[in-house]
């Protein structure tokens, strides 16, 4: 694949990913609370169909998320990732409740060659797939090769990194990388890097099985439709048996229907996506309503991308001034009702390595600092700055964020700064971001795996650039067009560095570079909420953002 076609593919993947995931937030603020309470809709289950009413050992879960496919070689959305995490296993996973990477289908962490290119992984010898096929290194090699070659949406995650996959023993897998990558074991925990049966799947471009899953996990797929998904316990599972007798998932067409069905006892668990008023109501009524509110952080970051191709954003003082204008606590109070956290680095605060570099450099709503920077850059009331912010038209959340920023900035710097808020259809916006059309966009980012690299490399690296502008590469696709040979060097060094302390220092340097050069401005980090009826136990969102269904039980 040529560099140009690679970049085009990455832009397409990034755009589709942004649009699909931003769509999760559609309507968060568009439904008034009165309608939410008053409208249950036709997709509310009958009381005798709900596990909450039946009292058996199966657990019912409601969500507004949808699953396009369950083929691990093509699934690249949030909800299919959760399902695959529960239907399958991976070479490595995370100890529940922690961010400690531990072996799962592997028996120990990889042995890494001195040059950082060869990973040798010993495998379990007591695992059987759902169709009775014995698990071994050949099955794992087949599954990884299929992930890379079939051309699915997440294929590049491995194909960009892996040069060769080989079963070097019946229970030994050897992976050879194209270049050193310290985060590789974490990448192997991605939900799609799960073994599938060679009897049910094949290697071939575009050869996908979206409505089935035959793997190794604690559940088997019993049924899969557009409005419901059923998971049955895998009685032959090699590991600990699930704490329940199965999972019944109902997919709702609106947050209002999900809210009402849970509130009236028709579901055991409600998870994603309720609007802020509904979340606040369930929190207020927790004691009287007889349910539990489980709050967790997320690794989803929300940010501005500042396009350095467009004047005056090519002036770092202007970008720094805009960073000083942003008042994150105001956004959290007015827009999110406290259901978010201010974000001061592109690396989420859930990582110990994250440093609040933007808070230290620019504070929140520091209009005196912003005015001083703009004055130095030649702006005045006679020559005011116009800031143009774009967002996808379907995202009511980002509309409110953009207009709150406008009101705050224009009140803080009257006559000096005017904010123009613009929107366009989401698919159009994401398709054109890499073309450099928009000065500033409001966007979000869902990590592919739990490592700081996934919040650094896609934002700061660039394959081809000149005159401080990226011509082809990730920062171009992300809309900032940031180009720094020093940043490229540090990104490559942290990816290759095997010593944790040395890598931590490199990542700290990159975070400081983000704050100095301001190609992006971090804004907020979402909170995640799960609601469970009284007597439902084991409900939690993991620090890595996974939702472990096998832990849930009826007390």
Coordinates of C-alpha atoms in Angstrom, one line a residue:
X1 CA 0.0 0.0 0.0
X2 CA 1.4 3.4 -0.9
X3 CA 1.7 6.1 1.7
X4 CA -1.0 8.2 0.1
X5 CA -3.4 5.3 0.1
X6 CA -2.5 4.4 3.6
X7 CA -3.2 8.0 4.8
X8 CA -6.5 8.0 2.8
X9 CA -7.5 4.7 4.5
X10 CA -6.6 6.0 7.9
X11 CA -8.6 9.2 7.3
X12 CA -11.6 7.1 6.3
X13 CA -11.3 4.9 9.3
X14 CA -10.9 7.9 11.6
X15 CA -13.8 9.7 10.0
X16 CA -16.2 6.7 10.2
X17 CA -15.0 6.1 13.8
X18 CA -15.7 9.7 14.8
X19 CA -19.1 9.8 13.2
X20 CA -20.2 6.4 14.5
X21 CA -19.2 7.3 18.0
X22 CA -20.3 10.9 18.1
X23 CA -23.7 9.5 17.0
X24 CA -23.9 7.9 20.5
X25 CA -24.4 11.4 21.8
X26 CA -27.2 12.3 19.4
X27 CA -30.1 13.7 21.3
X28 CA -28.5 13.8 24.7
X29 CA -29.9 17.3 25.3
X30 CA -32.7 17.1 22.7
X31 CA -35.2 15.3 24.9
X32 CA -36.9 17.3 27.6
X33 CA -37.2 15.6 31.0
X34 CA -41.0 15.7 30.9
X35 CA -41.1 13.7 27.7
X36 CA -38.5 11.3 29.1
X37 CA -40.8 10.6 32.1
X38 CA -44.0 10.5 30.1
X39 CA -43.1 8.4 27.1
X40 CA -42.3 4.7 27.3
X41 CA -42.7 3.8 23.7
X42 CA -43.5 0.5 21.9
X43 CA -40.1 -1.1 22.6
X44 CA -40.7 -1.5 26.3
X45 CA -40.8 -5.2 27.1
X46 CA -43.9 -6.8 28.7
X47 CA -43.4 -7.3 32.4
X48 CA -43.4 -11.1 32.2
X49 CA -40.6 -10.9 29.5
X50 CA -38.3 -9.0 31.7
X51 CA -35.7 -10.8 33.8
X52 CA -36.1 -8.2 36.4
X53 CA -39.7 -9.5 36.8
X54 CA -39.0 -13.2 36.2
X55 CA -36.5 -13.6 39.0
X56 CA -34.5 -16.3 37.2
X57 CA -30.7 -16.4 37.0
X58 CA -30.5 -14.5 33.7
X59 CA -29.7 -10.8 33.7
X60 CA -31.5 -8.3 31.4
X61 CA -29.6 -5.3 30.2
X62 CA -31.0 -2.3 28.3
X63 CA -29.0 0.0 26.0
X64 CA -29.4 2.4 23.1
X65 CA -26.1 1.3 21.6
X66 CA -26.3 -0.9 18.5
X67 CA -24.1 -3.6 17.0
X68 CA -23.4 -3.5 13.3
X69 CA -21.4 -6.8 13.4
X70 CA -19.9 -9.3 15.8
X71 CA -17.1 -10.3 13.4
X72 CA -13.9 -9.5 15.4
X73 CA -12.1 -8.7 12.2
X74 CA -14.5 -6.0 11.3
X75 CA -16.1 -4.7 14.6
X76 CA -14.8 -1.3 15.5
X77 CA -17.5 0.3 17.6
X78 CA -18.1 0.5 21.3
X79 CA -20.9 -1.9 21.8
X80 CA -19.6 -4.8 19.6
X81 CA -16.3 -4.4 21.5
X82 CA -18.1 -5.0 24.8
X83 CA -19.9 -8.0 23.4
X84 CA -16.7 -9.5 21.9
X85 CA -14.9 -8.9 25.2
X86 CA -17.5 -11.2 26.9
X87 CA -17.9 -13.7 24.1
X88 CA -14.2 -14.2 23.5
X89 CA -10.8 -14.2 25.2
X90 CA -7.6 -12.5 24.3
X91 CA -3.9 -13.4 24.7
X92 CA -3.8 -10.7 27.4
X93 CA -6.4 -9.0 29.5
X94 CA -6.7 -6.8 32.6
X95 CA -7.1 -8.0 36.1
X96 CA -10.7 -7.0 37.0
X97 CA -10.8 -3.6 38.8
X98 CA -7.2 -2.7 37.8
X99 CA -5.1 -1.7 34.9
X100 CA -2.7 -4.6 35.4
X101 CA -2.1 -6.5 32.2
X102 CA -2.2 -10.2 32.8
X103 CA -2.1 -13.4 30.6
X104 CA -5.4 -14.9 29.6
X105 CA -5.0 -17.3 26.7
X106 CA -1.2 -16.8 27.1
X107 CA 0.4 -18.4 30.1
X108 CA 2.8 -15.6 30.7
X109 CA 3.8 -12.2 29.4
X110 CA 5.8 -12.3 26.1
X111 CA 9.5 -12.9 25.8
X112 CA 10.8 -10.0 23.8
X113 CA 14.0 -10.1 21.7
X114 CA 16.8 -7.7 22.3
X115 CA 15.9 -5.7 19.2
X116 CA 12.2 -5.4 20.4
X117 CA 10.9 -7.0 17.2
X118 CA 10.2 -10.6 18.2
X119 CA 7.5 -11.6 20.7
X120 CA 7.3 -15.2 21.8
X121 CA 4.1 -16.1 23.6
X122 CA 3.4 -19.5 25.3
X123 CA -0.3 -20.5 25.2
X124 CA -2.8 -22.5 27.3
X125 CA -3.3 -26.1 26.4
X126 CA -6.7 -26.6 28.1
X127 CA -9.0 -24.3 26.0
X128 CA -11.8 -25.4 23.6
X129 CA -13.7 -23.2 21.2
X130 CA -17.5 -23.0 21.2
X131 CA -17.7 -25.5 18.4
X132 CA -15.4 -28.0 20.1
X133 CA -12.3 -27.1 18.1
X134 CA -9.2 -27.3 20.3
X135 CA -7.4 -24.0 20.8
X136 CA -3.7 -23.9 19.9
X137 CA -1.1 -21.7 18.3
X138 CA -2.4 -22.5 14.8
X139 CA -5.8 -21.3 15.7
X140 CA -4.4 -18.1 17.2
X141 CA -2.2 -17.5 14.2
X142 CA -5.1 -18.0 11.8
X143 CA -7.2 -15.5 13.8
X144 CA -4.6 -12.8 13.8
X145 CA -3.8 -13.3 10.1
X146 CA -7.5 -13.1 9.3
X147 CA -7.8 -9.9 11.4
X148 CA -5.0 -8.3 9.3
X149 CA -5.9 -9.7 5.9
X150 CA -9.7 -9.5 5.6
X151 CA -9.7 -5.7 5.4
X152 CA -12.0 -4.9 8.2
X153 CA -12.2 -1.5 9.9
X154 CA -9.7 -2.3 12.6
X155 CA -7.3 -4.3 10.4
X156 CA -4.6 -1.6 10.4
X157 CA -4.2 -1.9 14.2
X158 CA -2.2 -5.1 13.7
X159 CA -1.3 -4.9 10.0
X160 CA 0.6 -1.6 10.6
X161 CA 2.6 -3.3 13.4
X162 CA 3.0 -7.0 12.6
X163 CA 5.4 -8.3 9.9
X164 CA 4.9 -12.1 10.5
X165 CA 2.7 -14.4 12.5
X166 CA 3.9 -18.0 13.1
X167 CA 3.0 -21.0 15.2
X168 CA 6.4 -22.0 16.4
X169 CA 5.1 -24.9 18.5
X170 CA 1.7 -26.4 19.2
X171 CA 1.3 -24.0 22.1
X172 CA 3.8 -21.3 21.2
X173 CA 3.0 -18.2 19.1
X174 CA 5.7 -16.0 17.6
X175 CA 4.9 -12.5 16.3
X176 CA 7.5 -10.4 14.5
X177 CA 7.0 -6.7 14.4
X178 CA 7.9 -4.2 11.7
X179 CA 9.4 -1.8 14.3
X180 CA 9.7 -1.9 18.1
X181 CA 6.4 -1.1 19.9
X182 CA 6.4 -1.1 23.7
X183 CA 2.6 -1.0 23.9
X184 CA 2.3 -4.2 21.8
X185 CA 1.1 -6.5 24.7
X186 CA -1.6 -3.9 25.5
X187 CA -2.7 -3.8 21.8
X188 CA -3.1 -7.6 22.0
X189 CA -5.9 -7.0 24.6
X190 CA -8.0 -5.3 21.9
X191 CA -11.4 -6.9 21.8
X192 CA -11.1 -8.0 18.2
X193 CA -7.8 -9.9 18.8
X194 CA -9.6 -13.0 19.9
X195 CA -9.4 -16.5 18.5
X196 CA -12.2 -17.7 16.2
X197 CA -12.8 -21.2 14.8
X198 CA -11.1 -22.0 11.4
X199 CA -14.1 -24.3 10.9
X200 CA -16.5 -21.3 10.8
X201 CA -14.4 -18.4 9.4
X202 CA -12.0 -18.0 6.5
X203 CA -9.3 -15.6 5.4
X204 CA -10.2 -13.5 2.5
X205 CA -10.7 -9.8 1.8
X206 CA -14.2 -8.8 2.8
X207 CA -15.1 -12.3 4.1
X208 CA -17.0 -11.5 7.3
X209 CA -19.6 -13.2 9.4
X210 CA -21.4 -10.3 11.1
X211 CA -24.2 -12.3 12.9
X212 CA -22.3 -15.1 14.5
X213 CA -19.4 -15.6 16.9
X214 CA -17.5 -18.9 17.5
X215 CA -14.7 -18.3 19.9
X216 CA -13.5 -19.3 23.4
X217 CA -15.2 -17.0 25.9
X218 CA -17.5 -17.6 28.9
X219 CA -20.7 -17.0 26.8
X220 CA -21.9 -18.4 23.5
X221 CA -24.0 -16.3 21.1
X222 CA -27.6 -17.6 21.3
X223 CA -29.3 -15.0 19.1
X224 CA -28.5 -11.7 17.4
X225 CA -31.0 -9.3 16.0
X226 CA -31.3 -5.5 15.6
X227 CA -33.3 -5.1 18.8
X228 CA -32.1 -8.0 21.0
X229 CA -29.1 -10.1 21.8
X230 CA -28.9 -13.2 23.9
X231 CA -25.8 -14.8 25.4
X232 CA -25.9 -18.3 26.9
X233 CA -23.4 -19.6 29.4
X234 CA -20.6 -21.6 27.8
X235 CA -20.8 -24.8 29.9
X236 CA -17.4 -25.9 28.6
X237 CA -15.5 -22.7 29.4
X238 CA -12.0 -23.3 30.6
X239 CA -12.1 -20.5 33.2
X240 CA -14.4 -19.4 36.0
X241 CA -18.1 -19.9 35.1
X242 CA -20.2 -16.7 34.9
X243 CA -22.1 -15.7 38.0
X244 CA -25.4 -15.6 36.1
X245 CA -27.3 -18.0 33.9
X246 CA -27.0 -15.8 30.8
X247 CA -27.5 -12.3 29.5
X248 CA -30.5 -10.9 27.6
X249 CA -29.8 -7.5 26.0
X250 CA -32.6 -5.3 24.7
X251 CA -31.7 -2.4 22.3
X252 CA -33.9 0.6 22.7
X253 CA -34.6 3.2 20.1
X254 CA -34.4 6.2 22.5
X255 CA -33.0 7.1 25.9
X256 CA -36.6 7.9 27.0
X257 CA -37.7 4.3 26.5
X258 CA -34.6 2.9 28.2
X259 CA -35.1 5.3 31.1
X260 CA -38.8 4.4 31.6
X261 CA -38.3 0.7 31.3
X262 CA -35.5 0.6 33.9
X263 CA -37.3 3.0 36.2
X264 CA -40.4 0.8 36.3
X265 CA -38.4 -2.3 37.0
X266 CA -38.5 -3.9 33.5
X267 CA -34.7 -4.2 33.3
X268 CA -32.0 -5.4 35.7
X269 CA -29.3 -3.0 34.3
X270 CA -29.3 0.1 32.1
X271 CA -26.1 1.0 30.4
X272 CA -25.7 3.8 27.8
X273 CA -27.0 6.1 26.8
X274 CA -29.3 8.3 28.9
X275 CA -29.4 12.0 28.7
X276 CA -28.1 14.2 31.5
X277 CA -31.5 15.0 33.0
X278 CA -32.3 11.3 33.1
X279 CA -29.0 10.5 34.8
X280 CA -29.5 13.3 37.3
X281 CA -33.1 12.0 38.0
X282 CA -31.9 8.5 38.7
X283 CA -29.2 9.8 40.9
X284 CA -31.7 11.9 42.9
X285 CA -34.1 9.0 43.3
X286 CA -31.5 6.3 44.1
X287 CA -32.7 5.7 47.7
X288 CA -36.4 5.9 47.1
X289 CA -36.4 4.2 43.7
X290 CA -34.7 1.0 44.8
X291 CA -31.8 1.0 42.3
X292 CA -28.0 1.5 42.4
X293 CA -26.0 4.3 40.6
X294 CA -22.6 3.1 39.5
X295 CA -20.4 6.0 38.4
X296 CA -17.1 5.5 36.6
X297 CA -14.6 7.6 34.6
X298 CA -14.1 7.0 30.9
X299 CA -11.1 7.1 28.6
X300 CA -13.0 9.0 26.0
X301 CA -11.4 12.5 25.5
X302 CA -13.1 15.5 23.9
X303 CA -11.0 18.3 22.4
X304 CA -10.5 21.1 19.9
X305 CA -8.3 20.6 16.9
X306 CA -6.7 23.8 15.7
X307 CA -5.9 23.9 12.0
X308 CA -2.5 25.5 11.6
X309 CA -3.0 25.8 7.8
X310 CA -5.5 28.6 8.3
X311 CA -4.5 32.1 9.5
X312 CA -4.2 33.3 12.2
X313 CA -4.0 29.8 13.8
X314 CA -0.6 29.4 12.3
X315 CA 0.6 31.8 15.0
X316 CA 1.3 29.8 18.2
X317 CA 0.4 32.9 20.3
X318 CA -3.1 32.8 18.9
X319 CA -3.5 29.1 19.7
X320 CA -2.1 29.7 23.2
X321 CA -4.6 32.6 23.7
X322 CA -7.5 30.4 22.7
X323 CA -6.3 27.8 25.2
X324 CA -6.3 30.4 27.9
X325 CA -9.9 31.4 27.0
X326 CA -11.4 28.0 27.6
X327 CA -13.2 27.6 30.9
X328 CA -13.6 23.9 31.5
X329 CA -15.4 24.0 34.9
X330 CA -18.0 26.3 33.3
X331 CA -18.6 23.7 30.6
X332 CA -18.9 21.0 33.2
X333 CA -21.5 22.9 35.2
X334 CA -23.6 24.4 32.4
X335 CA -23.4 21.7 29.8
X336 CA -22.9 18.4 31.7
X337 CA -24.5 19.1 35.1
X338 CA -21.3 17.8 36.7
X339 CA -21.4 14.5 34.7
X340 CA -18.0 15.1 33.1
X341 CA -14.4 16.0 34.3
X342 CA -12.3 18.8 33.0
X343 CA -9.4 17.5 30.8
X344 CA -6.0 19.2 30.8
X345 CA -4.0 16.8 28.7
X346 CA -4.9 14.6 25.7
X347 CA -4.0 11.7 27.9
X348 CA -6.9 10.9 30.2
X349 CA -6.6 11.5 34.0
X350 CA -7.2 7.7 34.5
X351 CA -3.5 7.2 33.5
X352 CA -1.0 8.0 36.3
X353 CA 1.3 9.4 33.6
X354 CA -1.2 12.1 32.6
X355 CA -0.1 15.6 33.6
X356 CA -2.4 18.7 33.7
X357 CA -0.2 20.6 31.4
X358 CA -2.9 22.9 30.1
X359 CA -4.1 23.8 33.5
X360 CA -0.6 24.7 34.6
X361 CA 0.1 26.7 31.4
X362 CA -3.2 28.4 30.7
X363 CA -5.7 27.9 33.6
X364 CA -9.4 28.2 32.9
X365 CA -10.9 31.4 31.4
X366 CA -7.8 33.4 32.0
X367 CA -8.8 36.3 29.8
X368 CA -5.9 38.5 31.0
X369 CA -3.4 36.0 29.7
X370 CA -5.4 35.6 26.5
X371 CA -5.5 39.4 26.0
X372 CA -1.8 39.7 26.5
X373 CA -1.0 37.0 24.0
X374 CA -3.4 38.4 21.4
X375 CA -2.0 41.9 21.9
X376 CA 1.5 40.5 21.3
X377 CA 0.2 38.8 18.2
X378 CA -1.1 42.2 16.8
X379 CA -4.8 42.0 17.7
X380 CA -6.9 44.8 19.3
X381 CA -10.4 46.1 19.3
X382 CA -9.6 47.8 16.0
X383 CA -8.3 44.5 14.7
X384 CA -10.3 41.8 16.5
X385 CA -9.8 38.1 16.3
X386 CA -12.6 35.9 14.9
X387 CA -12.6 32.3 16.2
X388 CA -14.6 29.9 14.0
X389 CA -15.7 26.6 15.8
X390 CA -17.3 23.7 13.8
X391 CA -19.2 20.7 15.1
X392 CA -21.4 17.9 13.6
X393 CA -24.9 19.2 13.3
X394 CA -26.5 16.1 14.9
X395 CA -24.5 16.5 18.1
X396 CA -26.6 18.6 20.5
X397 CA -23.9 18.3 23.1
X398 CA -21.3 19.9 21.0
X399 CA -23.7 22.6 19.9
X400 CA -24.2 23.6 23.6
X401 CA -20.5 23.4 24.2
X402 CA -19.7 25.6 21.3
X403 CA -22.3 28.2 22.2
X404 CA -21.3 28.2 25.8
X405 CA -17.7 28.8 24.7
X406 CA -18.9 31.7 22.5
X407 CA -20.9 33.3 25.3
X408 CA -18.0 33.0 27.8
X409 CA -15.3 34.2 25.5
X410 CA -17.2 37.2 24.1
X411 CA -18.1 38.2 27.6
X412 CA -14.5 37.9 28.8
X413 CA -12.9 39.7 25.9
X414 CA -15.6 42.1 24.6
X415 CA -14.6 43.8 21.3
X416 CA -11.4 41.8 21.1
X417 CA -12.7 38.3 20.2
X418 CA -15.8 37.2 18.2
X419 CA -16.7 33.5 18.1
X420 CA -18.5 32.1 15.1
X421 CA -20.3 28.8 15.7
X422 CA -20.8 26.7 12.6
X423 CA -22.0 23.1 11.9
X424 CA -22.4 20.7 9.1
X425 CA -23.7 17.1 8.7
X426 CA -21.4 14.8 10.6
X427 CA -20.2 12.6 7.7
X428 CA -19.3 15.7 5.7
X429 CA -17.4 17.2 8.6
X430 CA -15.3 14.1 9.3
X431 CA -14.7 13.5 5.6
X432 CA -13.3 17.0 5.2
X433 CA -11.3 17.4 8.4
X434 CA -8.2 16.1 6.8
X435 CA -8.6 18.4 3.8
X436 CA -8.0 21.4 6.0
X437 CA -11.4 23.1 5.5
X438 CA -12.3 23.9 9.1
X439 CA -10.3 26.3 11.4
X440 CA -11.4 24.6 14.6
X441 CA -13.4 21.4 15.2
X442 CA -14.9 19.9 18.3
X443 CA -14.2 16.2 18.3
X444 CA -13.8 13.2 20.6
X445 CA -11.5 10.2 20.6
X446 CA -12.1 6.6 21.8
X447 CA -8.9 4.7 22.5
X448 CA -8.3 1.3 20.8
X449 CA -6.3 -0.1 23.7
X450 CA -5.2 1.0 27.2
X451 CA -1.9 2.7 26.7
X452 CA -0.9 6.4 26.5
X453 CA 0.4 5.8 22.9
X454 CA -3.1 5.8 21.5
X455 CA -3.6 9.4 22.8
X456 CA -0.2 10.6 21.4
X457 CA 0.8 9.0 18.1
X458 CA -2.6 9.7 16.3
X459 CA -2.4 13.4 17.3
X460 CA 1.3 14.4 17.1
X461 CA 2.9 12.2 14.5
X462 CA 3.2 13.0 10.8
X463 CA 4.9 11.0 8.0
X464 CA 5.4 13.9 5.5
X465 CA 5.6 17.6 6.3
X466 CA 7.4 20.9 5.6
X467 CA 7.2 24.5 6.7
X468 CA 5.7 23.4 10.1
X469 CA 2.7 21.8 8.4
X470 CA 1.8 18.1 8.1
X471 CA 1.1 17.0 4.5
X472 CA 0.4 13.4 5.0
X473 CA -0.1 11.5 8.3
X474 CA -2.2 11.2 11.5
X475 CA -2.0 14.9 12.6
X476 CA -3.3 15.9 9.1
X477 CA -6.1 13.3 9.4
X478 CA -7.0 14.7 12.9
X479 CA -7.3 18.3 11.5
X480 CA -4.4 20.1 13.2
X481 CA -1.8 19.6 10.5
X482 CA 0.8 19.7 13.2
X483 CA 4.3 18.9 12.0
X484 CA 7.3 18.7 14.3
X485 CA 10.4 16.6 13.6
X486 CA 11.1 16.7 17.3
X487 CA 7.6 15.4 18.1
X488 CA 8.0 12.6 15.5
X489 CA 11.3 11.6 17.1
X490 CA 9.9 11.5 20.6
X491 CA 6.8 9.6 19.5
X492 CA 9.1 6.9 17.9
X493 CA 11.3 6.8 20.9
X494 CA 8.4 6.3 23.4
X495 CA 7.0 3.6 21.1
X496 CA 10.3 1.7 21.1
X497 CA 11.3 2.3 24.7
X498 CA 11.0 -0.9 26.9
X499 CA 12.1 0.8 30.1
X500 CA 9.0 2.1 31.8
X501 CA 10.7 5.0 33.6
X502 CA 12.5 6.2 30.5
X503 CA 9.2 5.9 28.5
X504 CA 7.3 7.9 31.1
X505 CA 9.8 10.8 30.7
X506 CA 9.4 10.7 27.0
X507 CA 5.6 10.9 27.3
X508 CA 5.9 13.7 29.8
X509 CA 8.0 15.6 27.3
X510 CA 5.4 15.0 24.6
X511 CA 2.6 16.3 26.9
X512 CA 4.6 19.5 27.5
X513 CA 5.1 19.9 23.8
X514 CA 1.3 19.7 23.3
X515 CA 0.9 22.5 25.8
X516 CA 3.6 24.6 24.3
X517 CA 2.6 24.2 20.6
X518 CA -1.2 23.8 21.2
X519 CA -2.2 21.8 18.1
X520 CA -5.2 20.6 20.2
X521 CA -6.9 21.9 23.3
X522 CA -8.2 19.2 25.7
X523 CA -11.7 20.0 27.0
X524 CA -13.5 17.3 28.9
X525 CA -13.6 13.7 29.8
X526 CA -16.9 12.0 30.0
X527 CA -18.1 10.1 33.1
X528 CA -19.8 6.7 32.6
X529 CA -22.9 5.6 34.4
X530 CA -24.5 2.2 34.9
X531 CA -27.8 1.7 36.7
X532 CA -28.7 -1.6 38.4
X533 CA -31.8 -2.7 40.3
X534 CA -31.5 -3.4 44.0
X535 CA -30.2 -6.9 44.5
X536 CA -28.2 -7.0 41.3
X537 CA -24.5 -7.5 42.2
X538 CA -21.2 -7.3 40.5
X539 CA -22.0 -4.4 38.2
X540 CA -19.0 -2.2 37.4
X541 CA -17.2 -0.4 34.5
X542 CA -13.6 -1.4 34.5
X543 CA -10.8 1.2 34.6
X544 CA -10.0 0.1 31.0
X545 CA -13.6 0.9 30.1
X546 CA -14.8 -2.7 29.7
X547 CA -18.1 -4.0 31.1
X548 CA -17.7 -7.5 32.4
X549 CA -21.0 -9.2 32.1
X550 CA -19.9 -12.5 33.6
X551 CA -19.5 -10.8 37.0
X552 CA -23.1 -9.7 37.3
X553 CA -25.4 -11.8 39.5
X554 CA -28.8 -11.7 41.2
X555 CA -28.3 -11.5 44.9

